[in-house]
mmCIF file of C-alpha atoms in Angstrom:
data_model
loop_
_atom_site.group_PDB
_atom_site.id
_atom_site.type_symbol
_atom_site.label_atom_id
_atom_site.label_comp_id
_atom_site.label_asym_id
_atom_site.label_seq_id
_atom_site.Cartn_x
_atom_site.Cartn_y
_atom_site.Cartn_z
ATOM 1 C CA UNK H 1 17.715 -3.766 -20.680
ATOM 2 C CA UNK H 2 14.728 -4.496 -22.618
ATOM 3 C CA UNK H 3 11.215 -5.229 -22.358
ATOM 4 C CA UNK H 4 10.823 -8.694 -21.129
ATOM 5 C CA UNK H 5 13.239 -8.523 -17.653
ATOM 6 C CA UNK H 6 10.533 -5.775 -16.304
ATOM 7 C CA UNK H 7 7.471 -7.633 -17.567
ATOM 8 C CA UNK H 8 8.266 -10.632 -15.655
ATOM 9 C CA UNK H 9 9.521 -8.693 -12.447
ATOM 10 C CA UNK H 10 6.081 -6.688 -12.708
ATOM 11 C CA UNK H 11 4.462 -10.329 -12.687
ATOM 12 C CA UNK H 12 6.731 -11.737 -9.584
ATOM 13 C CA UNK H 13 6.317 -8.667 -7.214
ATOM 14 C CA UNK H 14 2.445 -8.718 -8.087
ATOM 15 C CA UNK H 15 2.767 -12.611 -5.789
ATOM 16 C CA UNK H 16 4.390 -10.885 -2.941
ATOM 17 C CA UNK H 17 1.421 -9.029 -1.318
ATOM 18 C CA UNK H 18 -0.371 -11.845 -0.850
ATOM 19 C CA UNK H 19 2.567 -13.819 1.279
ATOM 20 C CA UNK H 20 2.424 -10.789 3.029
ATOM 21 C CA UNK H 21 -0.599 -10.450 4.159
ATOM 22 C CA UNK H 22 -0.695 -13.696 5.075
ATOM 23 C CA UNK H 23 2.204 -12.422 7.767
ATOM 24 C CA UNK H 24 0.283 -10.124 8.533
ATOM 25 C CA UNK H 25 -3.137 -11.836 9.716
ATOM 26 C CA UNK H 26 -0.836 -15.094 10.846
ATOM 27 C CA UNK H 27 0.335 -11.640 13.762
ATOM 28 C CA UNK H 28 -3.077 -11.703 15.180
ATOM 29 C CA UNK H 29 -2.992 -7.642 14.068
ATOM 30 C CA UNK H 30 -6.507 -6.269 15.865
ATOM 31 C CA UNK H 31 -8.045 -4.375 12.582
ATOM 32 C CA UNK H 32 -7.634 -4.952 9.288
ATOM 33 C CA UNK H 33 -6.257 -0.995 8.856
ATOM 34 C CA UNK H 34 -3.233 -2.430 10.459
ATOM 35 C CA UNK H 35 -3.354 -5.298 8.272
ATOM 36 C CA UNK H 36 -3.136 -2.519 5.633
ATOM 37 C CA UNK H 37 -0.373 -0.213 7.313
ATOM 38 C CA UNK H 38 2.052 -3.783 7.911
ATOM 39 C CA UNK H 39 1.547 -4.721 4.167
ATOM 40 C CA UNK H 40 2.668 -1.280 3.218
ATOM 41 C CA UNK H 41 5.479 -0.831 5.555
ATOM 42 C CA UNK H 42 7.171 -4.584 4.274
ATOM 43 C CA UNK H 43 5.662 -4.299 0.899
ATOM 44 C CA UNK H 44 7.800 -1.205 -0.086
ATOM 45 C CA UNK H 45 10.143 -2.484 1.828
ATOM 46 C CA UNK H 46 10.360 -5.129 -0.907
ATOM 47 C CA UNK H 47 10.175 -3.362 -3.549
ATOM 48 C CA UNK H 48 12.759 -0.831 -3.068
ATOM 49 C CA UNK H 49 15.653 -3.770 -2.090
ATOM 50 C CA UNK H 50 14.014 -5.532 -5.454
ATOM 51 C CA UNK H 51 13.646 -3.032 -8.070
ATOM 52 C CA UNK H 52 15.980 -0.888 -7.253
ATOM 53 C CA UNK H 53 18.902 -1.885 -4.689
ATOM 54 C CA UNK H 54 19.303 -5.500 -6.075
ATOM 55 C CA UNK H 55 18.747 -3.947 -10.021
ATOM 56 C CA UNK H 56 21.097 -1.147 -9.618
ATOM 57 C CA UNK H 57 24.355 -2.694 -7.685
ATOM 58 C CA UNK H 58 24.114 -6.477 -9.763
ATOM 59 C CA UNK H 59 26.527 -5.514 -12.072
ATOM 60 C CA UNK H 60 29.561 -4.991 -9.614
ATOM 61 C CA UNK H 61 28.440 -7.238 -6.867
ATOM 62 C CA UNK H 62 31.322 -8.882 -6.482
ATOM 63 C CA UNK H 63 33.272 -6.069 -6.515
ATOM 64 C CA UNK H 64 31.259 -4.322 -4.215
ATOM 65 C CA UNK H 65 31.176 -6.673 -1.384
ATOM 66 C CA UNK H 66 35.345 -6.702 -1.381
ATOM 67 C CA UNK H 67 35.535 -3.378 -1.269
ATOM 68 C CA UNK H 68 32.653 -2.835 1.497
ATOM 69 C CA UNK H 69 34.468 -5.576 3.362
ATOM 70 C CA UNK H 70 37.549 -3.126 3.317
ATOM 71 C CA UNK H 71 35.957 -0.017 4.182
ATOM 72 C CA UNK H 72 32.303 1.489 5.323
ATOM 73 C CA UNK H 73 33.474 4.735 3.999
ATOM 74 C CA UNK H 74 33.329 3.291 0.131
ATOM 75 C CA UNK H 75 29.603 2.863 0.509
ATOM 76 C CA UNK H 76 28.647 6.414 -1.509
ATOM 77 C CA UNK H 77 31.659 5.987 -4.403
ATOM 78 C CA UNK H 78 30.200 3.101 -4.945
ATOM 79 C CA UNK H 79 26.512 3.876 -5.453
ATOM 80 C CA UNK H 80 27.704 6.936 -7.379
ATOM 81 C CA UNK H 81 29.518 4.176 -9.813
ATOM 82 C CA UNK H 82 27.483 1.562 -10.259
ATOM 83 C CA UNK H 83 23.835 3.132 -10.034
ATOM 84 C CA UNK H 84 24.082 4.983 -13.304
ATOM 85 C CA UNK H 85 24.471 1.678 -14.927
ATOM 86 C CA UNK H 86 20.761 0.721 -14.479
ATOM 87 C CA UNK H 87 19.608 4.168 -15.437
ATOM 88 C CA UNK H 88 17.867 2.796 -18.770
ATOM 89 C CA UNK H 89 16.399 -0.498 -17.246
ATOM 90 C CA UNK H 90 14.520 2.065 -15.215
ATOM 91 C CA UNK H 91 13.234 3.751 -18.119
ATOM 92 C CA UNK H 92 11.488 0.639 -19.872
ATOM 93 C CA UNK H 93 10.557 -0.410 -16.426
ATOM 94 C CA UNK H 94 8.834 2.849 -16.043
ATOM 95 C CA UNK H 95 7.430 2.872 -19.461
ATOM 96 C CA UNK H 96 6.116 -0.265 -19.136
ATOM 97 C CA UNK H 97 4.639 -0.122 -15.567
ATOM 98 C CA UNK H 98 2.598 2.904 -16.924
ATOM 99 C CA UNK H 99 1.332 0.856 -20.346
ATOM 100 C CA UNK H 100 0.321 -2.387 -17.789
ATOM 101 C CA UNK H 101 -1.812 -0.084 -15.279
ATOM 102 C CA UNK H 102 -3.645 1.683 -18.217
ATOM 103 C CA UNK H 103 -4.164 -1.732 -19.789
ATOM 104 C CA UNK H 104 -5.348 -3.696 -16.413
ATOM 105 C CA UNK H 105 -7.428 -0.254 -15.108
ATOM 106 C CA UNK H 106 -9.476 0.454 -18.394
ATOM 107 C CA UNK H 107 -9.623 -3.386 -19.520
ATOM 108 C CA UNK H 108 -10.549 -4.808 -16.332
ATOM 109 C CA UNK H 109 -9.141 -8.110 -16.595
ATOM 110 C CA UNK H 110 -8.634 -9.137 -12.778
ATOM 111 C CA UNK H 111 -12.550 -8.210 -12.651
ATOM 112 C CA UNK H 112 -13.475 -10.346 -16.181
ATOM 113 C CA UNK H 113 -11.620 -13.086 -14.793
ATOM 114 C CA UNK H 114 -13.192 -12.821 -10.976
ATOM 115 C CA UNK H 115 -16.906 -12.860 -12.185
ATOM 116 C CA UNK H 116 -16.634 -15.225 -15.006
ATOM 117 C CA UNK H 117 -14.069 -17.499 -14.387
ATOM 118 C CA UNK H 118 -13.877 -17.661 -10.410
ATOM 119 C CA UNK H 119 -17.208 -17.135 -9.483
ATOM 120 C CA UNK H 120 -18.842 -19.693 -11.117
ATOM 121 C CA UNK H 121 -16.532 -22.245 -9.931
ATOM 122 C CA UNK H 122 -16.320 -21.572 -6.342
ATOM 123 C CA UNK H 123 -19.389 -19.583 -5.352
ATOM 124 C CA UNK H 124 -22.202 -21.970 -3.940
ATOM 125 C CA UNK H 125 -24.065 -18.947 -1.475
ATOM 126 C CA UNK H 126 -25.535 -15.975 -2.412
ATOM 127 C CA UNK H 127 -23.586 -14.397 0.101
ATOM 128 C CA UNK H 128 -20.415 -15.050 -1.462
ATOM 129 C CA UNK H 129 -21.659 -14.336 -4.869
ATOM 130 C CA UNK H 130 -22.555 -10.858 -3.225
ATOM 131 C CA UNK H 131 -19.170 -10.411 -1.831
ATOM 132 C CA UNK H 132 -17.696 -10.684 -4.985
ATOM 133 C CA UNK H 133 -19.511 -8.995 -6.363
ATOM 134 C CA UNK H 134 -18.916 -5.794 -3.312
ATOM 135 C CA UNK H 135 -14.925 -6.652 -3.854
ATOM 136 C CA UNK H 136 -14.937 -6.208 -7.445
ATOM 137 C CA UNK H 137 -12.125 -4.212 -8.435
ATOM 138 C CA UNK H 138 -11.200 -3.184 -5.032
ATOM 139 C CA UNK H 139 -7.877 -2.136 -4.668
ATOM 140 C CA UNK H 140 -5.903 -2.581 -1.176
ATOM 141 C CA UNK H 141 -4.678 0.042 0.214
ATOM 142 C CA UNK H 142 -1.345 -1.808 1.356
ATOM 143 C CA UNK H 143 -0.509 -2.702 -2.021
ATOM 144 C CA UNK H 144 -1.817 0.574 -4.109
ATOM 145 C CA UNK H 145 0.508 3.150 -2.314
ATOM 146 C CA UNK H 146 3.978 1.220 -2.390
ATOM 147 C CA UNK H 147 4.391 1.183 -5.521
ATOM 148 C CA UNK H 148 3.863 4.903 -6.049
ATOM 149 C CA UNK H 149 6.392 5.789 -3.169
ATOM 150 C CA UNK H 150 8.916 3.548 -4.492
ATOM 151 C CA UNK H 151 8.293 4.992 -8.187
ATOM 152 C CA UNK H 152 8.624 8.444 -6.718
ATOM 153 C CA UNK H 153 11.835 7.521 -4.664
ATOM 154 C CA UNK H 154 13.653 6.233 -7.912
ATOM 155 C CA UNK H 155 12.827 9.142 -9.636
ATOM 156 C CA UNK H 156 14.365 10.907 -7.184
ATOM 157 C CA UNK H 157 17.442 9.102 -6.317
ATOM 158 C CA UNK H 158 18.154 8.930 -10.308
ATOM 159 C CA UNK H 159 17.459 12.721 -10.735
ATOM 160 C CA UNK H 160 21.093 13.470 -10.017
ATOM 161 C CA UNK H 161 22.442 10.729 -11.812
ATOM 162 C CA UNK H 162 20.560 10.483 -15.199
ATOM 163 C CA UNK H 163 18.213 13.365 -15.256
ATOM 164 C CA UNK H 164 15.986 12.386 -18.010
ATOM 165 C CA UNK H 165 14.136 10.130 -15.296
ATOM 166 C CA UNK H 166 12.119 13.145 -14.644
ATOM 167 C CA UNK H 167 10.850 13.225 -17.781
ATOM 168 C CA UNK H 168 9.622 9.484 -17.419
ATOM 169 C CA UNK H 169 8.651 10.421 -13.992
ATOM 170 C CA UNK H 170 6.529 12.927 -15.011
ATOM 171 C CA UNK H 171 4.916 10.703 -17.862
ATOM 172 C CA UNK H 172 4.308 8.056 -15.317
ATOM 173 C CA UNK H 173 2.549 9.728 -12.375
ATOM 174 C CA UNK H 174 0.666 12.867 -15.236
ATOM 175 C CA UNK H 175 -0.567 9.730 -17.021
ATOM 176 C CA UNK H 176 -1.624 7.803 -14.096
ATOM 177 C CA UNK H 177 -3.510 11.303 -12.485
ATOM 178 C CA UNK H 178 -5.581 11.205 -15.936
ATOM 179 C CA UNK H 179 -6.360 7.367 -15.532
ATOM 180 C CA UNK H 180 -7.206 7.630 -11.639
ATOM 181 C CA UNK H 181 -9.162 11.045 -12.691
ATOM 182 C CA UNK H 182 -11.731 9.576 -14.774
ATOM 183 C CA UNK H 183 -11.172 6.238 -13.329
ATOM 184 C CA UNK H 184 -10.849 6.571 -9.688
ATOM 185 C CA UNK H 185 -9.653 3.422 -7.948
ATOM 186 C CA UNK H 186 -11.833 2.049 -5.319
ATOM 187 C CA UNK H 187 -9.897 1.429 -1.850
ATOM 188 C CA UNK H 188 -12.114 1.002 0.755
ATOM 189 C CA UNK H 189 -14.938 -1.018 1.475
ATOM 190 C CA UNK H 190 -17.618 -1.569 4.139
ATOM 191 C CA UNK H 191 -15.014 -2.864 6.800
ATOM 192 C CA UNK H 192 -11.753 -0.986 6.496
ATOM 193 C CA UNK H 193 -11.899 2.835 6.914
ATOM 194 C CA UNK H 194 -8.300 4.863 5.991
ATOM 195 C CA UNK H 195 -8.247 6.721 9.727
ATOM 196 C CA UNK H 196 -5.031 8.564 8.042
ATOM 197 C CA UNK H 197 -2.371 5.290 8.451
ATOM 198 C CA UNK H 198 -0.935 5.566 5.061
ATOM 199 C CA UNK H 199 -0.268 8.848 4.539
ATOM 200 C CA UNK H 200 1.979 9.377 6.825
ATOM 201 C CA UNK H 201 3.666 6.136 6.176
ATOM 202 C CA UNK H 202 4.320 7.027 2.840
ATOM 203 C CA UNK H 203 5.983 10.267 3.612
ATOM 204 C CA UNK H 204 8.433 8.502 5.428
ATOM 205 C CA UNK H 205 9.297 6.049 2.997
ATOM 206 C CA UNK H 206 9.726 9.097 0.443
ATOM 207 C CA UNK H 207 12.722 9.918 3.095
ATOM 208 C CA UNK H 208 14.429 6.603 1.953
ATOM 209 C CA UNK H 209 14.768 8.430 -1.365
ATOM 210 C CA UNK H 210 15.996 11.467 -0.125
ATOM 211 C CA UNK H 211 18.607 9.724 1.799
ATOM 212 C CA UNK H 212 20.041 7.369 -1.117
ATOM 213 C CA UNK H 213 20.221 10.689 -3.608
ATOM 214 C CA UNK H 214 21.936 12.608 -1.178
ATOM 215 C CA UNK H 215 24.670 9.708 -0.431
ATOM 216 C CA UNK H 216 24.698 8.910 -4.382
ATOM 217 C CA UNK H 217 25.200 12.866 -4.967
ATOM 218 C CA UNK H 218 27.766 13.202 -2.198
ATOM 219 C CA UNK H 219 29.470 9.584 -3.991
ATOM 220 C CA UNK H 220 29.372 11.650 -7.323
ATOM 221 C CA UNK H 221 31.357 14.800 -5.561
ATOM 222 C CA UNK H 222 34.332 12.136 -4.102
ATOM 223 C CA UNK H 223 34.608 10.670 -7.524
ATOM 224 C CA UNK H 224 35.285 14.263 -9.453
ATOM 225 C CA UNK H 225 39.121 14.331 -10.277
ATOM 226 C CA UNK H 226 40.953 16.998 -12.245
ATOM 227 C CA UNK H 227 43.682 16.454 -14.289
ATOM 228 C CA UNK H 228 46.395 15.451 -11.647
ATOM 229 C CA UNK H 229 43.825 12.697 -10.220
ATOM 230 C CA UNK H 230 43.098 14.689 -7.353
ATOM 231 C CA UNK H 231 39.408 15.198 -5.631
ATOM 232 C CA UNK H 232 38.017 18.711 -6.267
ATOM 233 C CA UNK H 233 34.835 18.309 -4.496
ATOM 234 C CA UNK H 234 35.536 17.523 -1.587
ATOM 235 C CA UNK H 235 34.226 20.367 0.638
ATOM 236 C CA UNK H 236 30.963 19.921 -1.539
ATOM 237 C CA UNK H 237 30.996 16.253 -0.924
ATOM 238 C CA UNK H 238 31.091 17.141 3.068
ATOM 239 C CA UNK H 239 27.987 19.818 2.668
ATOM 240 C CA UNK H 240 25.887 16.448 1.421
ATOM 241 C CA UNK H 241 26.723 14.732 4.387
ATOM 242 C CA UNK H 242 25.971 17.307 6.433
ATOM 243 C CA UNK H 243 23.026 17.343 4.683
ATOM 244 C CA UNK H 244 22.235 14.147 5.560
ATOM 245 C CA UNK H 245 22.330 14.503 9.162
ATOM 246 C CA UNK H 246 19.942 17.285 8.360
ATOM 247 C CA UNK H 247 17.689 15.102 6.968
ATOM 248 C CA UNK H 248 17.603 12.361 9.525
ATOM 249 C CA UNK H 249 17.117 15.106 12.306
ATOM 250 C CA UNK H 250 13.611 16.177 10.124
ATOM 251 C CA UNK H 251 12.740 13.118 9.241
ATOM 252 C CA UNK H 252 12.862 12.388 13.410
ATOM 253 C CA UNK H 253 10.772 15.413 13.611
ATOM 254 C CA UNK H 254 8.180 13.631 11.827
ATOM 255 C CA UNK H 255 7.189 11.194 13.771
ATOM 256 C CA UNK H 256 4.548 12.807 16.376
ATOM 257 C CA UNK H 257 4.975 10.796 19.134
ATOM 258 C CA UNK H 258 9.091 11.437 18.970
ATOM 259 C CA UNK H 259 8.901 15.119 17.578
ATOM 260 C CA UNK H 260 9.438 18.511 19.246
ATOM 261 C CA UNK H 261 5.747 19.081 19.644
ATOM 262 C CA UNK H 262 5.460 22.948 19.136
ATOM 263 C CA UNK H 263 1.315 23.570 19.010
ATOM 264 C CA UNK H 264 1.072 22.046 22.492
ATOM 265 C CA UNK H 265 3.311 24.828 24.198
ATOM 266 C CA UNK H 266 1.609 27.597 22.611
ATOM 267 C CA UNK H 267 -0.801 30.253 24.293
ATOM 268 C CA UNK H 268 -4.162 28.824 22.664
ATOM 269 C CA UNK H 269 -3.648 25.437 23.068
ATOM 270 C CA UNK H 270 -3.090 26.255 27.047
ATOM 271 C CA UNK H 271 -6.106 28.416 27.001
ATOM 272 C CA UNK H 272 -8.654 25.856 25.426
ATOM 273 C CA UNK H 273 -7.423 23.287 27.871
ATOM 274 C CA UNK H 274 -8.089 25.480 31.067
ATOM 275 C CA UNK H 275 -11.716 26.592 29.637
ATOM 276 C CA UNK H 276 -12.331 22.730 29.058
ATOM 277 C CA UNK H 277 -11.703 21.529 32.832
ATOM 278 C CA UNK H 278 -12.913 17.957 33.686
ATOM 279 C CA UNK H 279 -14.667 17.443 30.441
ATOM 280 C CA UNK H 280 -10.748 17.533 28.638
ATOM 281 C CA UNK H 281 -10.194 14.606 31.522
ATOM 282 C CA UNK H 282 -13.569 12.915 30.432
ATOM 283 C CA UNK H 283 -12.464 12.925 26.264
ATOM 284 C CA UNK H 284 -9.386 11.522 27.251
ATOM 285 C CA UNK H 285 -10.739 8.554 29.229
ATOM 286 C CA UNK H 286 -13.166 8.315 25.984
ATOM 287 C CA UNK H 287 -10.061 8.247 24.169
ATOM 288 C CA UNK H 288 -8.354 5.419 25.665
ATOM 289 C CA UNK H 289 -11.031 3.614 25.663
ATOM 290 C CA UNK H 290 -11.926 3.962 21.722
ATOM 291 C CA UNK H 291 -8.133 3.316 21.288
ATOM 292 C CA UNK H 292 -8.124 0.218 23.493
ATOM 293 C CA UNK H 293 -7.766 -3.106 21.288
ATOM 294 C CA UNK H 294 -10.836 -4.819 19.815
ATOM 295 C CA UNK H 295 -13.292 -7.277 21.481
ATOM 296 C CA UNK H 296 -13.761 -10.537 19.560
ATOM 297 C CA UNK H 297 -16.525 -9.764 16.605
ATOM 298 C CA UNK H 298 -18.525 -12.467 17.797
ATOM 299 C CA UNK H 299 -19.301 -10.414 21.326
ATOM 300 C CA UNK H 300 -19.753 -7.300 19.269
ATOM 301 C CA UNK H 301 -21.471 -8.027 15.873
ATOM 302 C CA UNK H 302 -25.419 -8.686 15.461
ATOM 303 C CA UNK H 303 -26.171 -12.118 14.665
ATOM 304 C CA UNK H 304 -26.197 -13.137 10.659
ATOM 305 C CA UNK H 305 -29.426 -13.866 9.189
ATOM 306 C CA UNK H 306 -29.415 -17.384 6.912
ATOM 307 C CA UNK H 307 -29.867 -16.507 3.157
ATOM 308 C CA UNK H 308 -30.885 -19.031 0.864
ATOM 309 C CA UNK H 309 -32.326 -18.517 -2.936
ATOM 310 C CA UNK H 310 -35.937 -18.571 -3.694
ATOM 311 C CA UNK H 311 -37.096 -21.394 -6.217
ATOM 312 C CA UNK H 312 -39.417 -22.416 -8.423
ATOM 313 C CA UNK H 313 -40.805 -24.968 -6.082
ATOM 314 C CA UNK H 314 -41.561 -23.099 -2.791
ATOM 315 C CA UNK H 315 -39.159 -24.859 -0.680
ATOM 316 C CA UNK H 316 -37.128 -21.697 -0.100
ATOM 317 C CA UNK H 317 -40.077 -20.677 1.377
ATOM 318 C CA UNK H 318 -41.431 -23.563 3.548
ATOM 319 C CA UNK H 319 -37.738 -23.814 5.186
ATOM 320 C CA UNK H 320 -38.189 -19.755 6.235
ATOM 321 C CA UNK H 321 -41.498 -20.328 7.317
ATOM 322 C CA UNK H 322 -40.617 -24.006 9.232
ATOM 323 C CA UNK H 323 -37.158 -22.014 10.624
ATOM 324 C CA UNK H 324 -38.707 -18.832 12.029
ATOM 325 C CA UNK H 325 -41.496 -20.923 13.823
ATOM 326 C CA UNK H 326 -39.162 -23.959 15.471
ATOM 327 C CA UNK H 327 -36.329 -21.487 16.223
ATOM 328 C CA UNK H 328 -37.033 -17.905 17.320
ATOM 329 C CA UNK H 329 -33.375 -16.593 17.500
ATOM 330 C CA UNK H 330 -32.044 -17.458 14.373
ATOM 331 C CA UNK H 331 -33.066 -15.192 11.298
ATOM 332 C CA UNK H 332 -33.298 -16.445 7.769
ATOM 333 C CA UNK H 333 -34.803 -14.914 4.423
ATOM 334 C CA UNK H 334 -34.842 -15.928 0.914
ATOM 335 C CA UNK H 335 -35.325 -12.223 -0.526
ATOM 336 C CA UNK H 336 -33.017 -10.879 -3.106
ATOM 337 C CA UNK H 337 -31.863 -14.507 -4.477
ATOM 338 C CA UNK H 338 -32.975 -17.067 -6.473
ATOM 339 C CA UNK H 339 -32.541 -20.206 -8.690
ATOM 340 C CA UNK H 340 -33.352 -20.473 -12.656
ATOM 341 C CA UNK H 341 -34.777 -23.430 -14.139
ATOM 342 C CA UNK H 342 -31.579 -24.386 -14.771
ATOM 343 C CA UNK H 343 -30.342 -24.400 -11.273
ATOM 344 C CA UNK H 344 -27.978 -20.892 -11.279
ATOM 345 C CA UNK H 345 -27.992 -18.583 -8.627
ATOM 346 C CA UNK H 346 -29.269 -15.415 -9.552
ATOM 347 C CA UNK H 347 -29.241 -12.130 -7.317
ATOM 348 C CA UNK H 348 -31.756 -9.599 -7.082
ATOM 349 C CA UNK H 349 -31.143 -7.859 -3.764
ATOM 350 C CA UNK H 350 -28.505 -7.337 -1.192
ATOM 351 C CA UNK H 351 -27.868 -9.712 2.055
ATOM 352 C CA UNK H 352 -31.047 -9.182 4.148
ATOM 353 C CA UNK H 353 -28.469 -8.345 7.463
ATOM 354 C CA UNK H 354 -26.680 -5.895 5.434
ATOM 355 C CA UNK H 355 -28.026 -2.847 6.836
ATOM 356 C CA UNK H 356 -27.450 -3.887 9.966
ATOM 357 C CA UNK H 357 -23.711 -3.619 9.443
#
């Protein structure tokens, strides 16, 4: 309980991304929207075992793993007793979550510290100056939708055990809708389109909490006991399970390459597919092809022109002239940067290849 425990979990999980994404390139992964999709899958991943399976059952550990070591069946009882113990550590860690992303979104500081601290230190190029400057306040996509899905699965898993989580809930994601609304976050850049990867994703991890609430509600109906000490709820308890394999049979249905696949049987679908003839054939062999891994970049990508800064003295421009005329196939420019009389870079212009991407 408290302010300070979330604070400096908020400031540990913010370290994990990076590790994995690291993972994730050391794969060999062929784009970086896959890059994106892996963070996302192991990144909530993360958080929900952090924030809120490791949070919500440390208080009885011990006696959870003796009585789990006894019996499978215990598993619901015992998140029905011991989750409702965290319930207000979830509050402030809402609460607080909320007050940090107004304060880093409208202040800027990752940006402040990126341009003023970071780039004078370790950008020599105008091409990395650029960079930074084109990454500035970029948010990845990996990392930015986690931590909404896990936020939305605690609210729901804790909706049947402390209801007023709803109410912070609703705070949370009403205040955040304002923030992003006149502050829209910036996730994507000139090398990493969406192509629909993390929406889906998402929905599936919401199904993680619609599983937990419906074990810890069916827990809650095996612990109800009337006056004699004996269960009441059962039959109620046994409509949650059910419920449960309802669940996991829709949640199969999701998946599109596992599902039931209803719009391909019907009338239409048949009919477009028979007007279509050879040229469906043709779009599929387009298909696979598009969908085929990447080539290396260096057998697809135009060649990178040299940029150097203009200065004062003209040697910028003697070295542009003296390149171009010794060595036909390698393009160089000195337009859009330059060097003060003090020796600091200053841009003017964009990278003189960047159209070209």
């Amino acid at each position: 309980q408290g302010v300070l425990p979330p604070a400096i979990l908020s400031l540990i999980t913010a370290m994990v991304p990076s590790v994995v994404r690291l993972l994730a390139n050391m794969q060999g992964l062929h784009s970086r929207q896959r890059v994106e999709n892996y963070v996302q899958i192991y990144y909530f991943s993360f958080l929900f075992v952090q924030l809120f399976l490791t949070v919500s059952l440390s208080a009885g550990i011990t006696t959870i793993i003796g009585q789990l070591r006894d019996t499978v069946e215990a598993i619901p009882t015992l998140l029905a007793q011991n989750l409702p113990k965290a319930s207000n550590y979830f509050f402030s860690y809402i609460m607080i979550h909320t007050f940090m992303t107004f304060a880093f979104t409208l202040m800027q500081i990752t940006g402040l510290i990126s341009m003023f601290v970071l780039s004078p230190l370790f950008d020599k190029s105008p091409r990395q100056k650029w960079m930074r400057r084109q990454s500035l306040g970029l948010q990845k996509w990996g990392t930015f939708v986690p931590v909404f899905t896990n936020m939305a699965c605690i609210g729901l898993i804790y909706s049947v055990i402390a209801p007023l989580i709803l109410v912070f809930s609703m705070i949370y994601f009403g205040a955040l809708w304002v923030l992003y609304r006149f502050y829209p976050p910036k996730l994507s850049d000139l090398e990493l389109g969406a192509t629909g990867l993390f929406y889906p994703t998402a929905i599936r991890q919401l199904m993680t909490g619609i599983y937990f609430m419906e074990l810890c509600l069916a827990g809650l109906f095996f612990l109800v006991r009337d006056a004699d000490g004996n269960a009441t709820c059962t039959a109620q308890a046994i409509i949650m399970i059910v419920t449960i394999a309802f669940t996991a049979l829709f949640h199969f249905s999701l998946d599109h390459r596992s599902g039931l696949h209803w719009l391909s049987s019907r009338p239409i679908f048949k009919q477009l597919m028979a007007q279509t003839g050879s040229k469906g054939k043709d779009m599929h062999v387009a298909t696979k092809i598009f969908q085929s891994p990447c080539q290396d970049e260096t057998l697809t990508s135009d060649p990178p022109v040299l940029w150097i800064p203009r200065d004062g003295l003209g040697v910028a421009e003697d070295e542009v002239v003296h390149t171009r005329e010794t060595y036909n196939s390698i393009g160089i420019s000195c337009d859009g940067a330059s060097l003060n009389e003090q020796g600091k870079l200053i841009l003017g212009g964009q990278p003189p290849d960047w159209r070209l991407k």
